[in-house]
Structures are given as C-alpha cells and as structure tokens.
Coordinates of C-alpha atoms and ligand atoms in Angstrom, one line a residue:
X20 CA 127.6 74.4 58.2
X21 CA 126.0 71.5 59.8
X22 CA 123.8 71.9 62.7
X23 CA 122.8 69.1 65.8
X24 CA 120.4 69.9 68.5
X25 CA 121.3 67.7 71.7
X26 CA 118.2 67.8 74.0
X27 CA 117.4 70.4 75.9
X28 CA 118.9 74.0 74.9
X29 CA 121.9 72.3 74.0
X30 CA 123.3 72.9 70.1
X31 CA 126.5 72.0 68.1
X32 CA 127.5 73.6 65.4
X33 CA 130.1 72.8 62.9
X34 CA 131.6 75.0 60.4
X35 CA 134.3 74.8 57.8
X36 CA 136.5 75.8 60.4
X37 CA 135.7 75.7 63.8
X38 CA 133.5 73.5 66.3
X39 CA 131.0 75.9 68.1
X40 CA 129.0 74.1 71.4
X41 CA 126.1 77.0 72.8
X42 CA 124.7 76.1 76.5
X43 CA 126.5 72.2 76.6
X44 CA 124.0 70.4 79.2
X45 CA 125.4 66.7 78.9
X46 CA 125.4 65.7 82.6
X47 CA 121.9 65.6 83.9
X48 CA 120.1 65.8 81.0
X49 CA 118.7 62.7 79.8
X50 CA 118.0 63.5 76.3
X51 CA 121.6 64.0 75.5
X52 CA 123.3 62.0 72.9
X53 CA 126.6 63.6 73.6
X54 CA 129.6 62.3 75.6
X55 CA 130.8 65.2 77.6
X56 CA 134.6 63.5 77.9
X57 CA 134.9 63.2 74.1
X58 CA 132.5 66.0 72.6
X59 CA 135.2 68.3 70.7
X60 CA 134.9 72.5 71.2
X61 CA 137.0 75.3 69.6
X62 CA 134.4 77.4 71.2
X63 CA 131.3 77.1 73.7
X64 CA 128.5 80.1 73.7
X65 CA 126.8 80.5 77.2
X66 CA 123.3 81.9 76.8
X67 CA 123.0 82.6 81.2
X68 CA 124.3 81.0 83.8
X69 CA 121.7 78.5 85.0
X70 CA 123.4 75.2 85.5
X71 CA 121.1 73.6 82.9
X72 CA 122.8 75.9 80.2
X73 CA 126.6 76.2 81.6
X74 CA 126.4 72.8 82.1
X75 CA 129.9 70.8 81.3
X76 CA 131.3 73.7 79.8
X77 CA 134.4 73.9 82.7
X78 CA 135.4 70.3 82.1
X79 CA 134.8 70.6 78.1
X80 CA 136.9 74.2 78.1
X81 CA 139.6 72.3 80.4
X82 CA 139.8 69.3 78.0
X83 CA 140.2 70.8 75.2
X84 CA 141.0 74.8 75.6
X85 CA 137.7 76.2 74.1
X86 CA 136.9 79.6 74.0
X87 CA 134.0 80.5 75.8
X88 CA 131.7 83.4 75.3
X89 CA 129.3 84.5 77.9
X90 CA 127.5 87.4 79.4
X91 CA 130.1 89.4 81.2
X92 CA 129.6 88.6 85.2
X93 CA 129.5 84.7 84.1
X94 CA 133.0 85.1 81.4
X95 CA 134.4 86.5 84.6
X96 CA 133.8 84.0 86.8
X97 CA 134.8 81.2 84.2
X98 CA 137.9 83.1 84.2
X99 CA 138.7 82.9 87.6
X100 CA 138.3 79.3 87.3
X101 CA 141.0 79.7 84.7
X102 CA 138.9 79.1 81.8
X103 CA 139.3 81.5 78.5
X104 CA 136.7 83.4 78.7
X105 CA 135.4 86.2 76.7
X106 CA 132.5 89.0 78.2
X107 CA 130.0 90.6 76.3
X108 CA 126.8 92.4 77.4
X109 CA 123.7 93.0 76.0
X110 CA 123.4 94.7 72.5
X111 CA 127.1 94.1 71.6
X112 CA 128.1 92.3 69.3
X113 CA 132.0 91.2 68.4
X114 CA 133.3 89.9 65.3
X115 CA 135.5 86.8 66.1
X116 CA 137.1 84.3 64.0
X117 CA 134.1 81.7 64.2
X118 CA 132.0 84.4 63.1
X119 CA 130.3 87.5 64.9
X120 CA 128.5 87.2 67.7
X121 CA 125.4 89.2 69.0
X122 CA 123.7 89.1 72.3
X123 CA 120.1 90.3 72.6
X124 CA 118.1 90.1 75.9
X125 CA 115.7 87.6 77.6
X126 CA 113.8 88.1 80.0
X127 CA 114.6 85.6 82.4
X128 CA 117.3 85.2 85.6
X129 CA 120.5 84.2 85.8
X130 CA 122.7 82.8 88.3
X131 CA 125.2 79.7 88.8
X132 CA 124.6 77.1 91.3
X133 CA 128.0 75.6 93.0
X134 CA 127.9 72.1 94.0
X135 CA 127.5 73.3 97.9
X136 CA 124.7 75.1 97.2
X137 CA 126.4 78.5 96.4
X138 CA 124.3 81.0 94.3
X139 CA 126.9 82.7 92.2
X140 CA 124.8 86.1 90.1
X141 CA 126.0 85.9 86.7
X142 CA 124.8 89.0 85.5
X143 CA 121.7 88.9 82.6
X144 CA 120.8 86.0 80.5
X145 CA 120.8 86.7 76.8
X146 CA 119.8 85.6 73.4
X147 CA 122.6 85.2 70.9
X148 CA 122.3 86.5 67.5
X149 CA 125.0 84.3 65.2
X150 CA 126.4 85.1 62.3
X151 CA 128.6 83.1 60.4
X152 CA 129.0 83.2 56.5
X153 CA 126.0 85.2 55.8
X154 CA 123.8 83.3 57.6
X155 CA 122.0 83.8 61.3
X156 CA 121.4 81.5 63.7
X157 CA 119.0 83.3 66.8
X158 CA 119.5 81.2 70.3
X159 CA 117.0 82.8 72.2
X160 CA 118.2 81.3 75.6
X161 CA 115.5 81.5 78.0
X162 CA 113.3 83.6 77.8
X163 CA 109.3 84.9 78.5
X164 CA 107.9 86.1 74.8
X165 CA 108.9 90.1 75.0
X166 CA 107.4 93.0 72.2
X167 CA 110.8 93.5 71.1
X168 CA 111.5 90.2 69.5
X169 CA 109.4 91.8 66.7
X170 CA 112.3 94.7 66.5
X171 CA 114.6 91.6 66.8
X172 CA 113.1 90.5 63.9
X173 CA 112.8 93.0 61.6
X174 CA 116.9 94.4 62.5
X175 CA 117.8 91.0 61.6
X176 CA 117.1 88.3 59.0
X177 CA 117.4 85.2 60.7
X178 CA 117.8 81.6 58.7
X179 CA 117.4 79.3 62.0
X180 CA 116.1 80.1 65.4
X181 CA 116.1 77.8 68.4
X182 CA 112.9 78.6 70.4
X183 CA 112.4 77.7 74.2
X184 CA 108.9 76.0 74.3
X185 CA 108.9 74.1 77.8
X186 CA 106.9 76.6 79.1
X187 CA 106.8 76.7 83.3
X188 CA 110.5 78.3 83.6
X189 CA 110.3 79.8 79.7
X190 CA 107.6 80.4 77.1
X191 CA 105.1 77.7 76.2
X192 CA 103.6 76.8 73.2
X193 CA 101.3 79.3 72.7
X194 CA 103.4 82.2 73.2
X195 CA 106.0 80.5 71.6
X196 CA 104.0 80.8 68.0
X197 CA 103.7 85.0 68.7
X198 CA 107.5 85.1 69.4
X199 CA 108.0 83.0 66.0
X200 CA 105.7 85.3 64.1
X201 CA 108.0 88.2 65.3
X202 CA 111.1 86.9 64.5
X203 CA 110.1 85.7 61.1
X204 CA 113.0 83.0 61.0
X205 CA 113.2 81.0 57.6
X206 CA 113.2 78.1 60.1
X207 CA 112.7 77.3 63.6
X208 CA 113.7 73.9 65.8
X209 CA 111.8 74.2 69.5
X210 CA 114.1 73.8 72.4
X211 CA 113.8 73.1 75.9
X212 CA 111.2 70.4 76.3
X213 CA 110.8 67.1 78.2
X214 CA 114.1 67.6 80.2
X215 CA 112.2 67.9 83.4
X216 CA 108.7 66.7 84.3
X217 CA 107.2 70.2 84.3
X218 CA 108.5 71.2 81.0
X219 CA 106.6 68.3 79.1
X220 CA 105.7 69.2 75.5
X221 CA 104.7 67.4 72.3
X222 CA 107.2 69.7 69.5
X223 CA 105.4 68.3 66.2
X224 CA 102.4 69.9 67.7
X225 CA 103.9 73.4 68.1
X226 CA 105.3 73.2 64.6
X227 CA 102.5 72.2 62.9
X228 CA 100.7 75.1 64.2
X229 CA 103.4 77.5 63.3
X230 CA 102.2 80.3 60.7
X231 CA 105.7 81.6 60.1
X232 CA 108.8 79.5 58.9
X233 CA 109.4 75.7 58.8
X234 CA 109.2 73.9 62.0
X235 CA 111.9 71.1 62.5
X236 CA 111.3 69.2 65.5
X237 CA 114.7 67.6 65.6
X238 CA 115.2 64.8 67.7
X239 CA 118.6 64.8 69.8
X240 CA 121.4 63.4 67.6
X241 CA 119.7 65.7 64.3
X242 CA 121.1 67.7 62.3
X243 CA 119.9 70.1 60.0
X244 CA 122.4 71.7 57.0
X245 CA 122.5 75.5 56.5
Ligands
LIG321 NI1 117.5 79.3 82.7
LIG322 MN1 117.0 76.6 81.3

C-alpha cells in the first residue's frame, strides 16, 4: 500500500482496493497539497472531532459517498447530517472490508465546532490502530504522552506510526521520543507541526534524535510504501 502525509494530521492511504483518508484537514490548513473538491475517498477515519481533524470530511463523504468511521457521539452526528457513518468506541475494534480497524485512547478533548459558534461534544478522541494485509499503521490522533502507550506497544506490532509532535495542544518533542520508545514502531513520520504559529517545530530534529525506529519527516505531498 502506498502512504501520503498531507500537512498537519492529515494521511491518505491507498491500498489494492480501497482509498482510505484519516482526519482530511484541507481547508484551513496551509500545508495541504490536497484539493478537497477532487481528493477521491472510499473511506475517511476520524481520529476526534476537533475541526482541524473532521475537517472536509462532510463535503468529501457528500461528493463521493465515503464511509466514515469515527468515535461513536461524532458517527452519530455525521449521520444526522446524512453521512454514512460508522461508531466505534474505545478498545473495539471491527473488521471491515478496507481492513480492521482499532481505536485506542488519547488523552485529549473532543468536540466539533459549527460555523455559528456551536460546540457540538463528540464523545472521546482516539488513536486508531490499522490493520490492513498484515501490516499496522498507529494514528495516535491527539494526544498527551500516556504510560499505556507502552501496553499499546507491546499488544501490538506496529510498522508505521504517525506521532503528534506540535506540542502546545499535543505532545512536544521531547515527550514525543518516550511515546516512540513505547510504541516501538518499525517507523515513525511526526505529525501535527507548523500548522499554526504555536505548534512550530523543526521534524528532522525530532527524528534524528529518535532511539527507536526510522524517522521519516515526510513533507506534504510524500509518500512512503509499506
Ligand atoms: Ni484536537
Ligand atoms: Mn488537532
């Protein structure tokens, strides 16, 4: 399968069979190399409901009838904007046609802001755990560094993780490195960066400090083959 990171937490991957889209934040995000009226979906995996992770995922699911899998508070309310949408809840996992799907928990908020100003709760953020063809693919979504990455870790071997190291609204740098030492993934791309002012990072310097896996500090637009 081939894999693109997009800026931000945004990630597209694309299998023999299926076009998967996890937290597509096109508008607004100015590291983006996607268009959100042409990017294609079969499905779209919602890490939490913050705006900078749900993103264009209505207009993308209306476009082009993509499943979408989220936490279960947010999959309801997609469906009520009469989106397919599929709920899941921390610790379950579901084996779809894509491949199975796992979500794990972050400790973080969670909530969807409507253009007036509305807070919508949209139940917990996660991390999703995804399988596809014997390989794993850990999204940690947003997240502080938590001890039980390092159960994370050893329940699970993971090929590619995509690591949050903006710090200010997730883990920085430095606890970014303890939570890759946990997780012992073969390979690790840092996410979540130099959106926003405040989340200003340099990503070759995380991953050249990394003690466990190989860092890939992939520009938006790369893509990595697993
Ligand atoms: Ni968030
Ligand atoms: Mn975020």
């Amino acid at each position: 399968m081939d894999i693109t990171y997009h800026g931000h937490s945004a990630v597209s991957i694309k299998t023999a069979t299926h076009k998967i889209l996890i937290d597509p934040f096109i508008t607004g995000n100015s590291l983006s190399d996607l268009d959100p009226n042409t990017v294609e979906a079969d499905v779209i995996l919602l890490t939490h409901g913050h705006n900078d992770h749900v993103g264009d995922t209505m207009a993308i699911a209306e476009r082009t009838d993509a499943q979408i899998v989220a936490l279960n508070e947010l999959a309801v309310y997609l469906g009520q904007k009469g989106l397919n949408a599929h709920g899941m809840n921390i610790g379950g996992a579901y084996d779809f046609d894509f491949g199975r799907v796992k979500y794990t928990q972050a400790f973080h908020s969670s909530s969807y802001e409507e253009e007036d100003g509305t807070f919508i709760y949209t139940g917990m953020p996660g991390g999703i755990l995804l399988t596809i063809d014997d390989k794993t693919i850990y999204h940690l979504g947003d997240t502080s560094l938590f001890s039980d990455l390092k159960l994370i870790g050893e329940m699970n071997d993971i090929d590619l993780a995509f690591v949050p190291i903006g710090d200010n609204f997730t883990m920085g740098p430095e606890d970014a490195l303890i939570a890759c030492d946990w997780i012992q993934a073969s390979s690790v791309v840092p996410v979540h960066y130099n959106t926003f002012p405040v989340i200003e990072q340099d990503p070759k310097a995380f991953t050249d400090k990394l003690a466990t896996g190989k860092g890939l500090p992939l520009q938006a637009g790369e893509s990595i083959t697993l």
